[in-house]
Coordinates of C-alpha atoms and ligand atoms in Angstrom, one line a residue:
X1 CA -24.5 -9.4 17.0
X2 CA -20.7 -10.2 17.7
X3 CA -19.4 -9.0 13.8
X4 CA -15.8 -9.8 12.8
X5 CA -14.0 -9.1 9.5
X6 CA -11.5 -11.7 8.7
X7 CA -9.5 -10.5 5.3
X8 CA -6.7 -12.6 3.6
X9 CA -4.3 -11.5 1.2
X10 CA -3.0 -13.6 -1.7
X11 CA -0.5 -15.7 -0.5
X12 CA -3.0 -16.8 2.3
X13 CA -5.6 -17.9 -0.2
X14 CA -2.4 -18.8 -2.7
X15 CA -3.5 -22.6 -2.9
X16 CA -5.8 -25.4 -2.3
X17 CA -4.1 -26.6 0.5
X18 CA -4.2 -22.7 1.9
X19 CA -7.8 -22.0 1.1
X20 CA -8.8 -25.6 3.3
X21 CA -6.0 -23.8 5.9
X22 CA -7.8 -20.8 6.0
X23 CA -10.9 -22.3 6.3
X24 CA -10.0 -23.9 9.6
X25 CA -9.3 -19.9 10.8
X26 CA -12.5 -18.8 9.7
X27 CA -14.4 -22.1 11.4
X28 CA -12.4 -20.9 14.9
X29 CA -14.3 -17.5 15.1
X30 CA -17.6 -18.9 14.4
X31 CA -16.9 -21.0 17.2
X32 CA -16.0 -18.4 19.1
X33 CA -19.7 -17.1 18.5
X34 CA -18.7 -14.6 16.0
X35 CA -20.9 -13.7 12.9
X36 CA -17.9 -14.4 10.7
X37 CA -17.7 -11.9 7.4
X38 CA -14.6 -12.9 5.0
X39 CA -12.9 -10.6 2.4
X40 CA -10.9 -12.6 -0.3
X41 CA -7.8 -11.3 -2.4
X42 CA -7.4 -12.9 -5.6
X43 CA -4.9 -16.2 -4.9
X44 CA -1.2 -14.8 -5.4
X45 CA 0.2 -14.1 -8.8
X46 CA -3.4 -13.9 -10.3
X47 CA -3.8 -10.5 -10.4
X48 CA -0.6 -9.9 -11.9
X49 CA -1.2 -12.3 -14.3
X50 CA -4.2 -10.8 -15.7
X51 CA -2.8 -6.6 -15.3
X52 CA -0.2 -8.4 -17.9
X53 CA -2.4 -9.7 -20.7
X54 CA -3.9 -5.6 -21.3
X55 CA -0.6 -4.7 -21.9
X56 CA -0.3 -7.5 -24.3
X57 CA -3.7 -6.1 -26.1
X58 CA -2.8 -2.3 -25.7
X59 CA -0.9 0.4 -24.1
X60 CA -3.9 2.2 -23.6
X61 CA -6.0 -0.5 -22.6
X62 CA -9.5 0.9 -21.4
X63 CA -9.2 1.6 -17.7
X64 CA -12.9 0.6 -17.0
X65 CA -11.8 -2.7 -18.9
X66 CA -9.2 -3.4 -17.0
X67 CA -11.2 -3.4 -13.9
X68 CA -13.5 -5.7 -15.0
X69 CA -10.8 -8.5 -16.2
X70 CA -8.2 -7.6 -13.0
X71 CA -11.1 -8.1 -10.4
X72 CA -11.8 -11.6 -11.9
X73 CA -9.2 -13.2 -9.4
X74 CA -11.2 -12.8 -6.1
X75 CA -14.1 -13.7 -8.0
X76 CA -12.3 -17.3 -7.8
X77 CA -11.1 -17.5 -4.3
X78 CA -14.2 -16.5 -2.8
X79 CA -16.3 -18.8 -4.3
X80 CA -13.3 -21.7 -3.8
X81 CA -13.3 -20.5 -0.2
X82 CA -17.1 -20.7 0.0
X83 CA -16.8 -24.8 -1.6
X84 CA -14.4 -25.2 1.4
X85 CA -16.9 -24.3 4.8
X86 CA -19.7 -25.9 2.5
X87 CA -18.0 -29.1 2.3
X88 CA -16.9 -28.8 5.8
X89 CA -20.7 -28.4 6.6
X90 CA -20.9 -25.0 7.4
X91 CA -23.5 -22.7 5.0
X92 CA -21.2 -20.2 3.0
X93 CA -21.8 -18.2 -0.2
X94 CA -19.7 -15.6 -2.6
X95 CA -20.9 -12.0 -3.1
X96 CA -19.2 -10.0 -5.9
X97 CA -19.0 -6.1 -5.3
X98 CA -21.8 -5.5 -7.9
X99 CA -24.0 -8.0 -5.9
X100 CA -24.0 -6.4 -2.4
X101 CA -23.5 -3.3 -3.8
X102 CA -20.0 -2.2 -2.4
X103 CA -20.4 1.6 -3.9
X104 CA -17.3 3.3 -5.1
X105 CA -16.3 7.0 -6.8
X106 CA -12.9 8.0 -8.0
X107 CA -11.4 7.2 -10.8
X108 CA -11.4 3.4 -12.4
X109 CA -8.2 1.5 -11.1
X110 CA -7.9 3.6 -8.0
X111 CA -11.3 4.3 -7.0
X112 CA -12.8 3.8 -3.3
X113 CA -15.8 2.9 -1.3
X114 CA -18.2 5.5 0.2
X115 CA -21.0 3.2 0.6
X116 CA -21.3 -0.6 1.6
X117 CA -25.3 -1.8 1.0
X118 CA -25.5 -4.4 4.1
X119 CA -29.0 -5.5 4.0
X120 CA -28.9 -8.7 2.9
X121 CA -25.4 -10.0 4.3
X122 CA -27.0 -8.9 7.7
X123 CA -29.8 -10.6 6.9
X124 CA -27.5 -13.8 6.0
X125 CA -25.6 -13.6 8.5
X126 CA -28.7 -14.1 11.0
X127 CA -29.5 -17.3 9.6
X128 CA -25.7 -18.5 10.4
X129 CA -24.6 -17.8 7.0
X130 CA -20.6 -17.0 6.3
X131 CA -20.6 -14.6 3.5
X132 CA -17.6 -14.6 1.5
X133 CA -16.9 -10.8 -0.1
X134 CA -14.3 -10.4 -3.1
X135 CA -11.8 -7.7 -2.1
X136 CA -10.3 -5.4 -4.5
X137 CA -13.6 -4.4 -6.2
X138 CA -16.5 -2.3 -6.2
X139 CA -19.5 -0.8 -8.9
X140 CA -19.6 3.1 -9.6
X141 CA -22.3 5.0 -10.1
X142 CA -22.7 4.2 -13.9
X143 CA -23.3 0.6 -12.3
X144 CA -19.8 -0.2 -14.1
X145 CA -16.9 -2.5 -12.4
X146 CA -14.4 -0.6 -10.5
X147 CA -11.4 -2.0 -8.1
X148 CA -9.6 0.2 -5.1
X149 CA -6.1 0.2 -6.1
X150 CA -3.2 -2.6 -5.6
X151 CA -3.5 -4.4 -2.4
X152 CA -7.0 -2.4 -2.3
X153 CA -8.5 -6.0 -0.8
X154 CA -7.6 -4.1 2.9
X155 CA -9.7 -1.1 2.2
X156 CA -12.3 -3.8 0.9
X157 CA -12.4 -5.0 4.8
X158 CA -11.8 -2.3 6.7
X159 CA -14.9 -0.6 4.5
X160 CA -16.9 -4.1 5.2
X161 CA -16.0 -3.3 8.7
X162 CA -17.2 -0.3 9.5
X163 CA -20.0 -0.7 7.5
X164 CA -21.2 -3.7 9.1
X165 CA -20.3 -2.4 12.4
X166 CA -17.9 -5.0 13.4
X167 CA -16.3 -6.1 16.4
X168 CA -12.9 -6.6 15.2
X169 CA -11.1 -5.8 11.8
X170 CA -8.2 -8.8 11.2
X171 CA -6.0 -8.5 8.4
X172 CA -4.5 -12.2 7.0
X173 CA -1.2 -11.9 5.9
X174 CA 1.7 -14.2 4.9
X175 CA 4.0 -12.4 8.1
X176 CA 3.0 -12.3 11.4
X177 CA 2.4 -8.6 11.7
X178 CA 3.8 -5.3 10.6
X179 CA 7.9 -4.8 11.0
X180 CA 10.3 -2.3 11.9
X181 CA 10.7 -3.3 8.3
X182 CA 10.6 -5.5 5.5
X183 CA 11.7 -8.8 7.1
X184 CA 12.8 -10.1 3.8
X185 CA 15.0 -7.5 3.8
X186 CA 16.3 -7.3 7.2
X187 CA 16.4 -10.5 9.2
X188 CA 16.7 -8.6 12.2
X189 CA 13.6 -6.6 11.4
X190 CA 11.7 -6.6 14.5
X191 CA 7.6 -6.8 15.0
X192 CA 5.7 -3.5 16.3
X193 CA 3.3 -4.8 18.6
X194 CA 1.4 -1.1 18.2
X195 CA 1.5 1.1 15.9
X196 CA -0.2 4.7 15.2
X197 CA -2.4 5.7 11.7
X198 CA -0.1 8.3 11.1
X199 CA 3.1 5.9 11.1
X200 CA 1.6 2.9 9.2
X201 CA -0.1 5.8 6.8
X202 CA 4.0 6.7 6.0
X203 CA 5.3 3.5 6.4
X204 CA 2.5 2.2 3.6
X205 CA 3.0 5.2 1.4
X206 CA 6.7 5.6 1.7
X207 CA 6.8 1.7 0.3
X208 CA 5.9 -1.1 3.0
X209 CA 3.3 -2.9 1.4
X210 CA 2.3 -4.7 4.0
X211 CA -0.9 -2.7 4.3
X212 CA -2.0 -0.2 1.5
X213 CA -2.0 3.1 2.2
X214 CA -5.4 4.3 1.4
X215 CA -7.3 1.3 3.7
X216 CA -5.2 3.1 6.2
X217 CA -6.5 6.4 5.5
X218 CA -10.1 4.8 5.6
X219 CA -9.0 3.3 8.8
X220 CA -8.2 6.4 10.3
X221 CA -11.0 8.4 9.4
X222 CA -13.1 6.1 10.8
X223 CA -11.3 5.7 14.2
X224 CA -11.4 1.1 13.3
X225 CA -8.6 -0.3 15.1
X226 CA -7.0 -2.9 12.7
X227 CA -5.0 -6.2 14.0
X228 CA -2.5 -7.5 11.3
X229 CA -1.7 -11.4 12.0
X230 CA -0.1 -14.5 10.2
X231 CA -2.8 -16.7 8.5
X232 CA 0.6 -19.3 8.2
X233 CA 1.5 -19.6 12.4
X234 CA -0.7 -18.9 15.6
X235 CA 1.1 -15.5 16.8
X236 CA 0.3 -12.6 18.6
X237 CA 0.4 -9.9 15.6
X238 CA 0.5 -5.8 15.4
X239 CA -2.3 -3.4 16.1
X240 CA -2.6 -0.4 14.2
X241 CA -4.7 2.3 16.4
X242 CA -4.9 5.8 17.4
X243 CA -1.8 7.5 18.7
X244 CA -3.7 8.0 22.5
X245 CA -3.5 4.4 22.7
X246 CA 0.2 4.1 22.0
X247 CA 2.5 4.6 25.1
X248 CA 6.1 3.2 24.1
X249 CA 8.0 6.8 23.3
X250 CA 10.2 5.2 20.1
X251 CA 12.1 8.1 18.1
X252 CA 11.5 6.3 14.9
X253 CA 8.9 3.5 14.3
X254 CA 10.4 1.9 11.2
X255 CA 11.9 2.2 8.1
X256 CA 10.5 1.9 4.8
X257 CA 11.9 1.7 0.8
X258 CA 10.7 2.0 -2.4
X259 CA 12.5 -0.3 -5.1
X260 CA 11.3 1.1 -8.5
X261 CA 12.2 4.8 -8.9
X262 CA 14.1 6.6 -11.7
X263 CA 15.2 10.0 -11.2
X264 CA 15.9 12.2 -13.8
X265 CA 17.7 15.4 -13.9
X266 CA 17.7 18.3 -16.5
X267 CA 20.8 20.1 -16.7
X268 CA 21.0 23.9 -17.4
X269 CA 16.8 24.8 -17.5
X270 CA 17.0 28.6 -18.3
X271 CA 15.9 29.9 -14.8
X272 CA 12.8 32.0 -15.3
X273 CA 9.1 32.1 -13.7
X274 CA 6.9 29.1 -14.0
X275 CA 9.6 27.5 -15.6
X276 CA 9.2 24.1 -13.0
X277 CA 5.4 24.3 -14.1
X278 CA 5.6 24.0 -17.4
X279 CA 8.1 20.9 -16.6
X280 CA 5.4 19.2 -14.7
X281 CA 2.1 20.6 -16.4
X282 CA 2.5 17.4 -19.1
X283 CA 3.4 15.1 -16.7
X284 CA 0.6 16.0 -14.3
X285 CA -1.6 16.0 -17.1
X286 CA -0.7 12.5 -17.8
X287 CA -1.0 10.9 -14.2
X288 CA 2.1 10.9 -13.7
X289 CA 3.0 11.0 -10.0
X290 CA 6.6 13.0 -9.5
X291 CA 7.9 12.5 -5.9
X292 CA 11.1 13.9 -4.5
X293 CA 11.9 17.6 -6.2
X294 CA 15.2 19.9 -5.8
X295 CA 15.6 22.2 -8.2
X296 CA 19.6 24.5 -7.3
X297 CA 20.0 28.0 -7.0
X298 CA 21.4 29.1 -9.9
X299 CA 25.1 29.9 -9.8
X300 CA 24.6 32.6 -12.7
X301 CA 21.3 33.3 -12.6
X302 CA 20.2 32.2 -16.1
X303 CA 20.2 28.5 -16.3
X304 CA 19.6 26.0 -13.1
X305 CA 19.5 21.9 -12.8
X306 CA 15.8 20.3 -11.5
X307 CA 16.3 17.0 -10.2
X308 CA 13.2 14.3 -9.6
X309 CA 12.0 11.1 -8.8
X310 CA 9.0 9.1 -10.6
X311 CA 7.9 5.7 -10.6
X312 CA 10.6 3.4 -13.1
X313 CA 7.5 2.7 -14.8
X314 CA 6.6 5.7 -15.8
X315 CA 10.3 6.4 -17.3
X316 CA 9.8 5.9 -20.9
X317 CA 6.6 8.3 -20.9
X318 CA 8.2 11.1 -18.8
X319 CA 11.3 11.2 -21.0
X320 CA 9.0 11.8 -24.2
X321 CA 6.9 14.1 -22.8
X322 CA 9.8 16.0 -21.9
X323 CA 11.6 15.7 -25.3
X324 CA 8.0 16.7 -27.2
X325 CA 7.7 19.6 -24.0
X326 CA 8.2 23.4 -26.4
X327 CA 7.8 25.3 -23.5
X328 CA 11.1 24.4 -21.9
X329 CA 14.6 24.3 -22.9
X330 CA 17.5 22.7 -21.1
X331 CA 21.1 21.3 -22.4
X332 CA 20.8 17.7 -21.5
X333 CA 18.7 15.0 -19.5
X334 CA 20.3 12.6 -17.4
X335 CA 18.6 9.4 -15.9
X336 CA 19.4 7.4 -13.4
X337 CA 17.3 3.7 -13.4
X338 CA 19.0 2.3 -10.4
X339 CA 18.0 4.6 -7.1
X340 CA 15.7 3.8 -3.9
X341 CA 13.8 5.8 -1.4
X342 CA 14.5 5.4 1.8
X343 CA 12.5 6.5 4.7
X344 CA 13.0 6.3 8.5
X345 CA 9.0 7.1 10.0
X346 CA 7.9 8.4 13.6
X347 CA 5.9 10.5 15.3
X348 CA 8.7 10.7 17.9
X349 CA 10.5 13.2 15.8
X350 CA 8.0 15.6 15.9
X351 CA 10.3 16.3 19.5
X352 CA 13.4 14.9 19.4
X353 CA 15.8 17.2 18.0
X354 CA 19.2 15.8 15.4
X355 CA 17.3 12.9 14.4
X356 CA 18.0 14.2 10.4
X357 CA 22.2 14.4 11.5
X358 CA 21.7 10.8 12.8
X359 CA 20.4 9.6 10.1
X360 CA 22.8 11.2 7.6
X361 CA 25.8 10.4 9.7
X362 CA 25.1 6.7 9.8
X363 CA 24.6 6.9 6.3
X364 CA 28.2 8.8 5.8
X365 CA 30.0 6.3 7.7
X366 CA 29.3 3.9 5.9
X367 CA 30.3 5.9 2.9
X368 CA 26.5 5.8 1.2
X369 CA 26.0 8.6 -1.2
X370 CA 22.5 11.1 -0.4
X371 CA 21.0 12.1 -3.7
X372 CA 18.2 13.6 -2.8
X373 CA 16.7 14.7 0.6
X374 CA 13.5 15.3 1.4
X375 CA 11.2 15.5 5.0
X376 CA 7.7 15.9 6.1
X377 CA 6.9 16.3 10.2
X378 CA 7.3 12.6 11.1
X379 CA 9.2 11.4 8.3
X380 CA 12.9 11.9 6.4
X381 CA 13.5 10.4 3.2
X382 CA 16.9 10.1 1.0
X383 CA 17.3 9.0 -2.2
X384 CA 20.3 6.1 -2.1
X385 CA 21.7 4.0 -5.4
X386 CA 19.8 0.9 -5.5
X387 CA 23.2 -0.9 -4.9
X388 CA 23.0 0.7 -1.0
X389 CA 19.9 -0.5 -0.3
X390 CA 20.0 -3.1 1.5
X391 CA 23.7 -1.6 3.7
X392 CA 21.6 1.4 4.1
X393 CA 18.7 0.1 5.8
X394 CA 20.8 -2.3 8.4
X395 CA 22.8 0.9 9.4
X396 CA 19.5 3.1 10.1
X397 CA 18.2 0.0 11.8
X398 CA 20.8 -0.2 14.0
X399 CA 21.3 3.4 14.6
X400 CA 17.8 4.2 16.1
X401 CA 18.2 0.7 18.1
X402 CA 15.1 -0.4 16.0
X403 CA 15.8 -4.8 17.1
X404 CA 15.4 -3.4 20.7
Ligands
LIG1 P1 -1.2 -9.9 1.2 O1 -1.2 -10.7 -0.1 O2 -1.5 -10.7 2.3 O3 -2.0 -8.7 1.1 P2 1.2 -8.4 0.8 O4 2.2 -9.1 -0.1 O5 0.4 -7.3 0.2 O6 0.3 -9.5 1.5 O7 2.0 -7.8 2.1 C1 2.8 -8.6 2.9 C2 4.2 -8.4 2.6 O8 4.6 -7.1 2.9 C3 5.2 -9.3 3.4 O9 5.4 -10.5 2.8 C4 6.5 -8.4 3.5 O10 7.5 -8.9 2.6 C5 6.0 -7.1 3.0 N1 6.4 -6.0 3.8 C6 7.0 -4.8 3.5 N2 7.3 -4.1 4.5 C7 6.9 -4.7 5.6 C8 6.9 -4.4 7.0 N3 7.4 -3.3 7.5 N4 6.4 -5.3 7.8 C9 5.9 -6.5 7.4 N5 5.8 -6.8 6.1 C10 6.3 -6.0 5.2
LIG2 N1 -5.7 -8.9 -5.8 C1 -5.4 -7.4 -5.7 C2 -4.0 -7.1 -5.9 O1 -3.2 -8.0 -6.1 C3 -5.9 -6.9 -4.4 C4 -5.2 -7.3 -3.1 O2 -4.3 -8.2 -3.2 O3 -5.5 -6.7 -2.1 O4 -3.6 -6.0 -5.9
LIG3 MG1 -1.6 -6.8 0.3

């Protein structure tokens, strides 16, 4: 059996007139002789929608709650998408995680598949059925509701496809492939035909949300090539792969920014062992994921200044756990709302030596202020005012020739 995985995101499934679009996409692979299996996103805005009503209700709305009401959404496309190749003709039916089971562990809001049950889709499928699989969600072992994360509808697929053993794993998107990056940011932004786990693992995690990053990580552990393509126009799209399979020797791959951070500095920490730990132990404690770190030598060796970056919407809780925080004592705390976090990703760094001085250079010329610095093997990240953004990527993309 010939297995493909067609998945479409929000925006693809975003309307009436979309979902009877899409339908046409689907309806060209079964032609093609394809046993066609479709993972649904919730139509676009809906999720959101519903994520705001808990924090209408509570700022500590029940996280296995929340799954329940914030998996609702492809609950509705599916079976709207199913409606669509019925009343074309074509025999179609919805399956809701809890249904097939898709099994999942981890933690409720994040948690992710280990297990996909495929008996009876394969055995659906044989009688020329298209089954129609809400993304996003899964059931735990407690037989509760769970979902995979934002954008966790990709995992959903890439799951569904190894799983079911499939052919081919296509991602629906609303652009035609993964950028150099954002093209709504950078009209010049160019598309990477290939591209390696590694780089689309930092690209995703580094802030291009054009895939998520742990569908990537799922990807890559199980060796599934992926093709990302426009469900909007008929376009050759990019294929994320393993690095053997990549030829083209690019320093850098793309470029990548988060728009949400805060960064928050304490001024004058007395300067003694474990003092960074009992900074973090309460915000760790808390889920609270603290990125970018620099903490100075201290000029007289009693008191120092830690700088770092968290998510903006985790601001309001880090600053009270900090105030509440006995263990530590500093002189003042200073936040800044309005930063970014830039990121230029390749594996081509690994061997290319002054890649870092490029990047800084470019960035000095144009007189853009570093805040913070920080690198991994195939990635460099600053931390730029919010205000440079935009300036900041067209330089780097232009600097490492990235529209070539
Ligand atoms: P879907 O709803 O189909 O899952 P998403 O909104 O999650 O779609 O992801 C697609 C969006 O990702 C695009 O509209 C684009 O603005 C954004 N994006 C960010 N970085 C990139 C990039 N490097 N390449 C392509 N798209 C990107
Ligand atoms: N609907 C979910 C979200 O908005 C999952 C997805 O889009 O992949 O995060
Ligand atoms: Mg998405």
């Amino acid at each position: 059996m010939k297995i493909v995985v067609l998945k479409f995101g929000g925006t693809s499934v975003g309307s009436i007139e979309r979902i009877k679009k899409i339908s046409k996409i689907i309806l060209n692979y079964v032609k093609k002789k394809y046993k066609v299996i479709v993972v649904s996103s919730a139509m676009s805005g809906v999720t959101n929608d519903l994520l705001q009503k808990t924090k209408k209700i509570s700022k500590n709305f029940s996280t296995s709650e929340y799954d329940v009401l914030v998996s609702s959404g492809e609950q509705i496309s599916c079976a709207l998408i199913a409606g669509s190749l019925n009343e074309l003709g074509y025999k179609a039916r919805s399956w809701l995680g809890w249904q097939i089971p898709i099994l999942t562990n981890g933690e409720y809001s994040q948690s992710r598949i280990f297990k996909i049950k495929t008996k009876e889709i394969m055995k659906y499928l044989k009688t020329g059925g298209i089954p129609i699989i809400t993304g996003f969600q899964g059931i735990n072992l407690e037989n509760r509701v769970t979902t995979l994360g934002r954008g966790g509808s990709d995992a959903s697929a890439i799951m569904c496809a190894k799983f079911f053993k499939a052919e081919k794993c296509i991602i629906f998107t609303d652009v035609d492939g993964v950028y150099t990056t954002d093209p709504k940011i950078l009209k010049k932004a160019k598309k990477i035909k290939v591209i390696s786990y590694e780089e689309m693992l930092e690209m995703a995690s580094l802030g291009s949300k054009v895939m998520q990053p742990a569908s990537i990580q799922d990807a890559r552990l199980n060796r599934m090539d992926i093709d990302v393509k426009s469900s909007f126009i008929k376009k050759g799209g990019t294929l994320i792969t393993k690095r053997k399979n990549i030829l083209s020797s690019k320093v850098i791959r793309g470029i990548s920014f988060t728009k949400s951070d805060a960064k928050i500095t304490l001024i004058g920490v007395k300067d003694k062992p474990g003092v960074a730990a009992s900074i973090f132990e309460p915000l760790s404690k808390n889920s609270i994921n603290v990125d970018m770190v620099v903490q100075n030598i201290s000029a007289n060796g009693k008191e120092t200044d830690l700088t770092f970056t968290i998510k903006s919407e985790d601001l309001n809780k880090t600053q009270n756990l900090i105030k509440k925080n006995k263990k530590i004592k500093f002189r003042n705390l200073i936040i800044d709302k309005n930063v970014s976090k830039l990121s230029i990703i390749g594996v081509g760094m690994i061997t290319t030596p002054g890649v870092t001085y490029r990047m800084f250079q470019a960035l000095a010329n144009k007189k853009i202020n570093i805040l913070v610095i920080s690198t991994s093997e195939i990635k460099i990240s600053v931390l730029v005012n919010k205000k440079n953004l935009k300036q900041a990527v067209a330089v780097l993309h232009t600097e490492f020739k990235l529209e070539r």
